[in-house]
Amino acid sequence: TPKEAITLDLWSFWASEQPKRQFFEKAIQAFNDSHPGLTMKVTWYETDPLIQALRAELQAKTGKPDTYYADPGPLPGYGISPWVENGWAADLTPYISVGNLKPVDAASWTYDGKLYGFPLESGTLAIYVNLDYFEEAGVEFPATGRMTREEFKEAVTKIRAQGRVPLAAGIQDSGWNDGLLLISQLARNLGLDDMAELYKGRLSWKDPRVQDALAYIEELVKLGLYPREMPAQRYVDGFLQFSRGDAAMFADGPWMLSRAYNPPEEGGIPPERLSRVRVMDFPAVEGGEYNDLMLHITGGSFIVNAYSKYIEETASFWEFINNQDWA
């Protein structure tokens, strides 16, 4: 028990995601009640304000906040190395029971054999589909949950002909969910081993399999796959296109549902429309060897500030969550 009362600051994305705020309120209350002398306090942000606020505090080495949101995702700019190499992330290895984490999620936050982040979100990437808009366009939802490349191209063409955006996306602030379709085709052409080689720069982007995936996405773009305003939209704007009914599909992880279940007046999907949403896999490559590969990603996670005065105490919050059944 601490000798004096300590307040710990947590800064998080998800200001506009009511289900996640409710989860944290429950978890923080339980932690505070069971840890006399420690009080965790959360401040909610949207993406850009969070990044700006963090940049100022981390560069100034103020030690605040004690813990903060970070995304380890697979694309350039999202890796964990900048956090570690700049000295911003505390080593959590002594404090977190790694065996309680999914191996893939622990690996996402491991650097030189040490754990530097606590993964909270994890899931399989997919395409979320509004069945009503498929039916209006004369597109049949596949019984297998997966279309061929040609079937997907035909669906894009028919949906665009109805005056609706086939696949909503926004790239102004993150630029990752618009790339999921390309990543899926690269993975299904290359397999896991060669996909890793491509990411590490040891496989040429001129490889025929890579060029094939790029050519397919180029075809889809020319057919009007994405919203024309995509470069000026943020990630959340892409989701809102799908939520409002302006788009037939949205590619994301299961955390999309935390926005979907917001009240409609806060950007959530109205219940009658949400009941018509289904999950579809990414297009299959004809005769492809790796069509059953699923795209898994570690999503929203948290770092303990290396400059915090209370690293152990802050890490105890994440270990508390790590050892609880929050289902």
Short mmCIF file of C-alpha atoms in Angstrom, two decimals:
data_model
loop_
_atom_site.label_atom_id
_atom_site.label_comp_id
_atom_site.label_asym_id
_atom_site.label_seq_id
_atom_site.Cartn_x
_atom_site.Cartn_y
_atom_site.Cartn_z
CA THR A 1 0.00 0.00 0.00
CA PRO A 2 1.45 3.41 -0.92
CA LYS A 3 2.49 5.61 1.99
CA GLU A 4 0.62 8.55 0.52
CA ALA A 5 -2.32 8.93 -1.82
CA ILE A 6 -1.29 8.78 -5.48
CA THR A 7 -3.35 9.88 -8.47
CA LEU A 8 -2.47 8.20 -11.77
CA ASP A 9 -3.38 9.80 -15.10
CA LEU A 10 -4.57 7.76 -18.07
CA TRP A 11 -5.02 9.44 -21.45
CA SER A 12 -7.02 7.56 -24.02
CA PHE A 13 -8.50 7.73 -27.46
CA TRP A 14 -12.19 6.65 -27.67
CA ALA A 15 -13.82 9.89 -26.48
CA SER A 16 -16.70 9.19 -28.87
CA GLU A 17 -17.07 5.46 -28.13
CA GLN A 18 -19.57 5.02 -25.34
CA PRO A 19 -19.17 1.23 -24.81
CA LYS A 20 -15.42 1.57 -24.24
CA ARG A 21 -15.89 4.49 -21.86
CA GLN A 22 -18.37 2.41 -19.90
CA PHE A 23 -15.89 -0.48 -19.70
CA PHE A 24 -13.15 1.81 -18.41
CA GLU A 25 -15.42 3.45 -15.86
CA LYS A 26 -16.25 0.01 -14.48
CA ALA A 27 -12.63 -1.15 -14.50
CA ILE A 28 -11.28 2.05 -12.93
CA GLN A 29 -13.89 2.03 -10.19
CA ALA A 30 -13.04 -1.60 -9.36
CA PHE A 31 -9.32 -0.84 -9.35
CA ASN A 32 -9.66 2.26 -7.18
CA ASP A 33 -11.89 0.40 -4.72
CA SER A 34 -9.42 -2.47 -4.38
CA HIS A 35 -6.21 -0.39 -4.24
CA PRO A 36 -6.30 2.00 -1.26
CA GLY A 37 -4.06 4.96 -1.83
CA LEU A 38 -4.17 4.68 -5.63
CA THR A 39 -6.65 6.56 -7.82
CA MET A 40 -6.68 6.11 -11.58
CA LYS A 41 -8.15 9.07 -13.46
CA VAL A 42 -8.95 8.96 -17.20
CA THR A 43 -9.01 11.81 -19.73
CA TRP A 44 -10.70 11.12 -23.06
CA TYR A 45 -9.45 12.42 -26.40
CA GLU A 46 -10.05 12.07 -30.10
CA THR A 47 -7.05 10.97 -32.16
CA ASP A 48 -5.45 14.24 -33.26
CA PRO A 49 -5.75 16.08 -29.93
CA LEU A 50 -4.34 13.03 -28.13
CA ILE A 51 -1.30 12.87 -30.41
CA GLN A 52 -0.64 16.58 -30.02
CA ALA A 53 -0.97 16.50 -26.24
CA LEU A 54 1.22 13.41 -25.93
CA ARG A 55 3.92 14.83 -28.17
CA ALA A 56 4.26 17.89 -25.95
CA GLU A 57 4.36 15.95 -22.67
CA LEU A 58 6.67 13.16 -23.83
CA GLN A 59 9.18 15.48 -25.42
CA ALA A 60 9.21 17.61 -22.28
CA LYS A 61 9.69 14.47 -20.13
CA THR A 62 7.14 15.67 -17.60
CA GLY A 63 6.12 12.18 -16.56
CA LYS A 64 2.51 12.89 -17.49
CA PRO A 65 0.35 11.10 -18.29
CA ASP A 66 1.35 7.99 -16.37
CA THR A 67 -0.15 5.76 -19.06
CA TYR A 68 -1.49 6.47 -22.52
CA TYR A 69 -3.12 4.96 -25.59
CA ALA A 70 -0.95 3.70 -28.44
CA ASP A 71 -1.59 1.52 -31.47
CA PRO A 72 1.08 -1.03 -32.48
CA GLY A 73 -0.53 -1.83 -35.86
CA PRO A 74 1.36 -3.35 -38.80
CA LEU A 75 1.87 -0.32 -40.99
CA PRO A 76 4.75 2.22 -41.11
CA GLY A 77 4.45 4.78 -38.35
CA TYR A 78 2.51 2.45 -36.08
CA GLY A 79 5.31 0.14 -34.95
CA ILE A 80 6.43 0.01 -31.34
CA SER A 81 10.07 0.85 -32.03
CA PRO A 82 9.59 4.67 -31.97
CA TRP A 83 8.09 4.46 -28.48
CA VAL A 84 10.93 2.32 -27.20
CA GLU A 85 13.85 3.93 -29.04
CA ASN A 86 12.79 7.42 -27.97
CA GLY A 87 12.71 6.28 -24.37
CA TRP A 88 8.99 6.94 -23.89
CA ALA A 89 7.84 3.43 -22.96
CA ALA A 90 8.55 1.72 -19.65
CA ASP A 91 9.53 -1.95 -19.60
CA LEU A 92 6.44 -3.79 -18.34
CA THR A 93 8.01 -7.25 -18.24
CA PRO A 94 8.38 -7.31 -14.43
CA TYR A 95 4.77 -6.28 -13.87
CA ILE A 96 2.53 -7.95 -16.48
CA SER A 97 1.68 -11.67 -16.60
CA VAL A 98 2.49 -12.24 -20.25
CA GLY A 99 0.99 -15.73 -20.11
CA ASN A 100 -2.46 -14.16 -19.73
CA LEU A 101 -2.09 -12.38 -23.08
CA LYS A 102 -2.65 -13.88 -26.50
CA PRO A 103 0.80 -14.73 -27.89
CA VAL A 104 0.23 -12.64 -31.02
CA ASP A 105 -0.72 -9.61 -28.92
CA ALA A 106 2.23 -10.00 -26.57
CA ALA A 107 4.49 -10.28 -29.62
CA SER A 108 3.06 -7.05 -31.01
CA TRP A 109 4.41 -5.20 -27.98
CA THR A 110 7.67 -7.10 -27.50
CA TYR A 111 10.97 -5.42 -28.34
CA ASP A 112 14.31 -7.14 -27.67
CA GLY A 113 12.51 -9.70 -25.55
CA LYS A 114 10.76 -7.15 -23.31
CA LEU A 115 7.10 -6.15 -23.12
CA TYR A 116 6.51 -2.42 -23.64
CA GLY A 117 2.74 -2.16 -24.03
CA PHE A 118 -0.47 -3.67 -22.74
CA PRO A 119 -2.77 -4.83 -25.58
CA LEU A 120 -6.43 -4.26 -24.85
CA GLU A 121 -8.00 -4.75 -28.29
CA SER A 122 -7.39 -7.73 -30.52
CA GLY A 123 -9.33 -9.25 -33.37
CA THR A 124 -9.75 -10.46 -36.91
CA LEU A 125 -10.11 -7.91 -39.68
CA ALA A 126 -13.07 -8.22 -42.03
CA ILE A 127 -15.54 -6.35 -44.21
CA TYR A 128 -18.78 -5.23 -42.56
CA VAL A 129 -21.71 -5.34 -44.98
CA ASN A 130 -25.19 -3.83 -44.97
CA LEU A 131 -27.42 -6.54 -46.45
CA ASP A 132 -30.12 -4.09 -47.50
CA TYR A 133 -27.71 -2.23 -49.76
CA PHE A 134 -26.45 -5.46 -51.27
CA GLU A 135 -30.02 -6.47 -52.05
CA GLU A 136 -30.89 -3.07 -53.52
CA ALA A 137 -27.93 -3.38 -55.87
CA GLY A 138 -28.76 -6.97 -56.81
CA VAL A 139 -25.70 -8.37 -55.02
CA GLU A 140 -26.03 -11.72 -53.29
CA PHE A 141 -24.28 -12.06 -49.96
CA PRO A 142 -22.06 -15.16 -50.26
CA ALA A 143 -23.18 -18.18 -48.27
CA THR A 144 -19.52 -18.89 -47.52
CA GLY A 145 -18.97 -15.36 -46.20
CA ARG A 146 -16.34 -14.78 -48.88
CA MET A 147 -16.48 -13.60 -52.50
CA THR A 148 -14.07 -14.32 -55.29
CA ARG A 149 -12.17 -11.40 -56.73
CA GLU A 150 -14.48 -11.26 -59.73
CA GLU A 151 -17.60 -11.42 -57.58
CA PHE A 152 -16.30 -8.58 -55.45
CA LYS A 153 -15.55 -6.47 -58.54
CA GLU A 154 -19.09 -7.08 -59.78
CA ALA A 155 -20.50 -6.09 -56.38
CA VAL A 156 -18.50 -2.84 -56.39
CA THR A 157 -19.78 -2.01 -59.87
CA LYS A 158 -23.42 -2.64 -58.97
CA ILE A 159 -23.28 -0.73 -55.69
CA ARG A 160 -21.63 2.28 -57.32
CA ALA A 161 -24.32 2.20 -60.02
CA GLN A 162 -26.91 2.64 -57.25
CA GLY A 163 -25.23 5.92 -56.28
CA ARG A 164 -23.82 4.55 -53.06
CA VAL A 165 -20.18 4.29 -51.94
CA PRO A 166 -19.13 0.63 -52.07
CA LEU A 167 -16.48 0.75 -49.30
CA ALA A 168 -16.29 3.66 -46.85
CA ALA A 169 -12.85 4.88 -45.71
CA GLY A 170 -10.97 7.92 -44.48
CA ILE A 171 -7.21 8.34 -44.56
CA GLN A 172 -6.52 11.86 -43.31
CA ASP A 173 -5.56 10.85 -39.78
CA SER A 174 -4.48 7.22 -39.99
CA GLY A 175 -4.59 5.81 -43.49
CA TRP A 176 -4.77 2.20 -42.49
CA ASN A 177 -8.28 0.85 -42.93
CA ASP A 178 -8.37 1.84 -46.60
CA GLY A 179 -5.34 -0.40 -47.08
CA LEU A 180 -6.87 -3.54 -45.59
CA LEU A 181 -8.11 -4.78 -48.94
CA LEU A 182 -4.62 -4.49 -50.43
CA ILE A 183 -3.05 -6.16 -47.40
CA SER A 184 -5.51 -9.04 -47.74
CA GLN A 185 -4.58 -9.59 -51.37
CA LEU A 186 -0.87 -9.39 -50.66
CA ALA A 187 -1.23 -11.92 -47.85
CA ARG A 188 -3.24 -14.30 -50.02
CA ASN A 189 -0.75 -14.07 -52.85
CA LEU A 190 2.38 -14.31 -50.72
CA GLY A 191 1.58 -16.27 -47.59
CA LEU A 192 2.88 -15.34 -44.15
CA ASP A 193 6.58 -15.93 -44.73
CA ASP A 194 6.90 -13.91 -47.93
CA MET A 195 4.56 -11.25 -46.57
CA ALA A 196 7.04 -10.75 -43.74
CA GLU A 197 9.88 -10.58 -46.25
CA LEU A 198 8.03 -7.87 -48.17
CA TYR A 199 7.52 -5.81 -45.00
CA LYS A 200 11.19 -6.17 -44.11
CA GLY A 201 12.24 -4.97 -47.57
CA ARG A 202 13.74 -8.29 -48.60
CA LEU A 203 11.10 -9.06 -51.21
CA SER A 204 10.77 -6.71 -54.16
CA TRP A 205 7.57 -4.81 -54.84
CA LYS A 206 8.19 -5.82 -58.43
CA ASP A 207 7.55 -9.45 -57.53
CA PRO A 208 4.75 -10.67 -59.88
CA ARG A 209 2.56 -11.68 -56.93
CA VAL A 210 2.86 -8.21 -55.44
CA GLN A 211 2.16 -6.58 -58.77
CA ASP A 212 -0.91 -8.79 -59.19
CA ALA A 213 -2.35 -7.59 -55.87
CA LEU A 214 -1.65 -3.95 -56.74
CA ALA A 215 -3.24 -4.35 -60.16
CA TYR A 216 -6.39 -5.81 -58.62
CA ILE A 217 -6.76 -2.93 -56.18
CA GLU A 218 -6.16 -0.48 -59.03
CA GLU A 219 -9.07 -2.06 -60.91
CA LEU A 220 -11.32 -1.66 -57.89
CA VAL A 221 -10.31 1.97 -57.38
CA LYS A 222 -11.11 2.74 -61.01
CA LEU A 223 -14.52 1.13 -60.51
CA GLY A 224 -15.20 3.58 -57.67
CA LEU A 225 -14.52 1.35 -54.66
CA TYR A 226 -13.68 4.20 -52.27
CA PRO A 227 -15.42 7.52 -51.60
CA ARG A 228 -14.02 10.34 -53.73
CA GLU A 229 -13.59 12.43 -50.58
CA MET A 230 -11.50 9.72 -48.86
CA PRO A 231 -8.24 11.78 -48.73
CA ALA A 232 -10.02 14.55 -46.82
CA GLN A 233 -11.80 12.19 -44.42
CA ARG A 234 -10.63 10.84 -41.09
CA TYR A 235 -11.09 7.23 -40.03
CA VAL A 236 -14.20 8.17 -38.06
CA ASP A 237 -15.66 9.96 -41.11
CA GLY A 238 -15.39 6.72 -43.05
CA PHE A 239 -17.21 4.89 -40.29
CA LEU A 240 -19.91 7.56 -40.23
CA GLN A 241 -20.46 7.11 -43.97
CA PHE A 242 -21.27 3.48 -43.24
CA SER A 243 -23.28 4.35 -40.13
CA ARG A 244 -25.40 6.95 -41.97
CA GLY A 245 -26.11 4.56 -44.81
CA ASP A 246 -24.03 6.33 -47.46
CA ALA A 247 -21.82 3.27 -47.96
CA ALA A 248 -22.53 -0.44 -48.31
CA MET A 249 -19.33 -1.75 -46.69
CA PHE A 250 -16.65 -0.83 -44.16
CA ALA A 251 -13.40 -2.73 -43.52
CA ASP A 252 -12.25 -2.83 -39.90
CA GLY A 253 -11.64 -4.96 -36.83
CA PRO A 254 -14.30 -6.02 -34.30
CA TRP A 255 -13.71 -2.77 -32.36
CA MET A 256 -15.87 -1.14 -35.03
CA LEU A 257 -18.81 -2.41 -33.00
CA SER A 258 -17.95 -0.09 -30.10
CA ARG A 259 -18.86 2.80 -32.40
CA ALA A 260 -21.75 0.91 -33.95
CA TYR A 261 -23.43 0.49 -30.56
CA ASN A 262 -23.20 4.18 -29.72
CA PRO A 263 -26.61 5.88 -29.64
CA PRO A 264 -27.53 6.93 -33.20
CA GLU A 265 -27.41 10.60 -32.19
CA GLU A 266 -23.73 10.01 -31.25
CA GLY A 267 -22.87 8.39 -34.58
CA GLY A 268 -23.95 4.83 -33.83
CA ILE A 269 -25.78 2.65 -36.33
CA PRO A 270 -29.57 2.71 -35.81
CA PRO A 271 -30.77 -0.66 -34.41
CA GLU A 272 -32.86 -1.50 -37.46
CA ARG A 273 -29.85 -0.98 -39.71
CA LEU A 274 -27.42 -2.70 -37.35
CA SER A 275 -29.58 -5.83 -37.42
CA ARG A 276 -28.85 -6.02 -41.15
CA VAL A 277 -25.07 -5.83 -40.82
CA ARG A 278 -23.09 -8.97 -41.61
CA VAL A 279 -19.39 -9.83 -41.62
CA MET A 280 -17.65 -10.87 -44.84
CA ASP A 281 -14.10 -12.05 -45.48
CA PHE A 282 -11.81 -10.34 -47.97
CA PRO A 283 -11.91 -11.54 -51.61
CA ALA A 284 -10.39 -14.92 -52.40
CA VAL A 285 -7.72 -15.34 -55.07
CA GLU A 286 -8.76 -17.88 -57.68
CA GLY A 287 -6.77 -21.04 -57.11
CA GLY A 288 -4.86 -19.30 -54.33
CA GLU A 289 -2.93 -21.34 -51.81
CA TYR A 290 -3.42 -18.90 -48.94
CA ASN A 291 -7.11 -17.99 -49.14
CA ASP A 292 -7.77 -19.26 -45.62
CA LEU A 293 -5.30 -16.86 -44.05
CA MET A 294 -7.14 -14.48 -41.74
CA LEU A 295 -5.87 -11.01 -40.95
CA HIS A 296 -5.45 -10.55 -37.21
CA ILE A 297 -4.36 -7.30 -35.60
CA THR A 298 -3.55 -6.03 -32.14
CA GLY A 299 -5.49 -2.82 -31.80
CA GLY A 300 -5.83 -0.23 -29.06
CA SER A 301 -3.16 -0.70 -26.40
CA PHE A 302 -1.53 1.24 -23.60
CA ILE A 303 2.00 2.27 -22.73
CA VAL A 304 3.26 3.21 -19.29
CA ASN A 305 5.23 6.44 -19.49
CA ALA A 306 8.93 5.79 -18.88
CA TYR A 307 9.14 9.19 -17.18
CA SER A 308 6.29 8.51 -14.76
CA LYS A 309 7.16 8.61 -11.06
CA TYR A 310 4.82 5.69 -10.55
CA ILE A 311 5.67 3.05 -13.13
CA GLU A 312 5.00 0.07 -10.87
CA GLU A 313 1.77 1.52 -9.51
CA THR A 314 0.54 2.38 -13.01
CA ALA A 315 1.46 -1.06 -14.36
CA SER A 316 -0.57 -2.57 -11.51
CA PHE A 317 -3.71 -1.15 -13.14
CA TRP A 318 -3.07 -3.03 -16.38
CA GLU A 319 -2.14 -6.19 -14.46
CA PHE A 320 -5.42 -5.79 -12.55
CA ILE A 321 -7.32 -5.76 -15.84
CA ASN A 322 -5.12 -8.59 -17.13
CA ASN A 323 -6.21 -10.82 -14.25
CA GLN A 324 -9.92 -10.06 -14.24
CA ASP A 325 -12.77 -11.67 -16.19
CA TRP A 326 -14.48 -8.71 -17.81
CA ALA A 327 -16.77 -10.71 -20.08
#
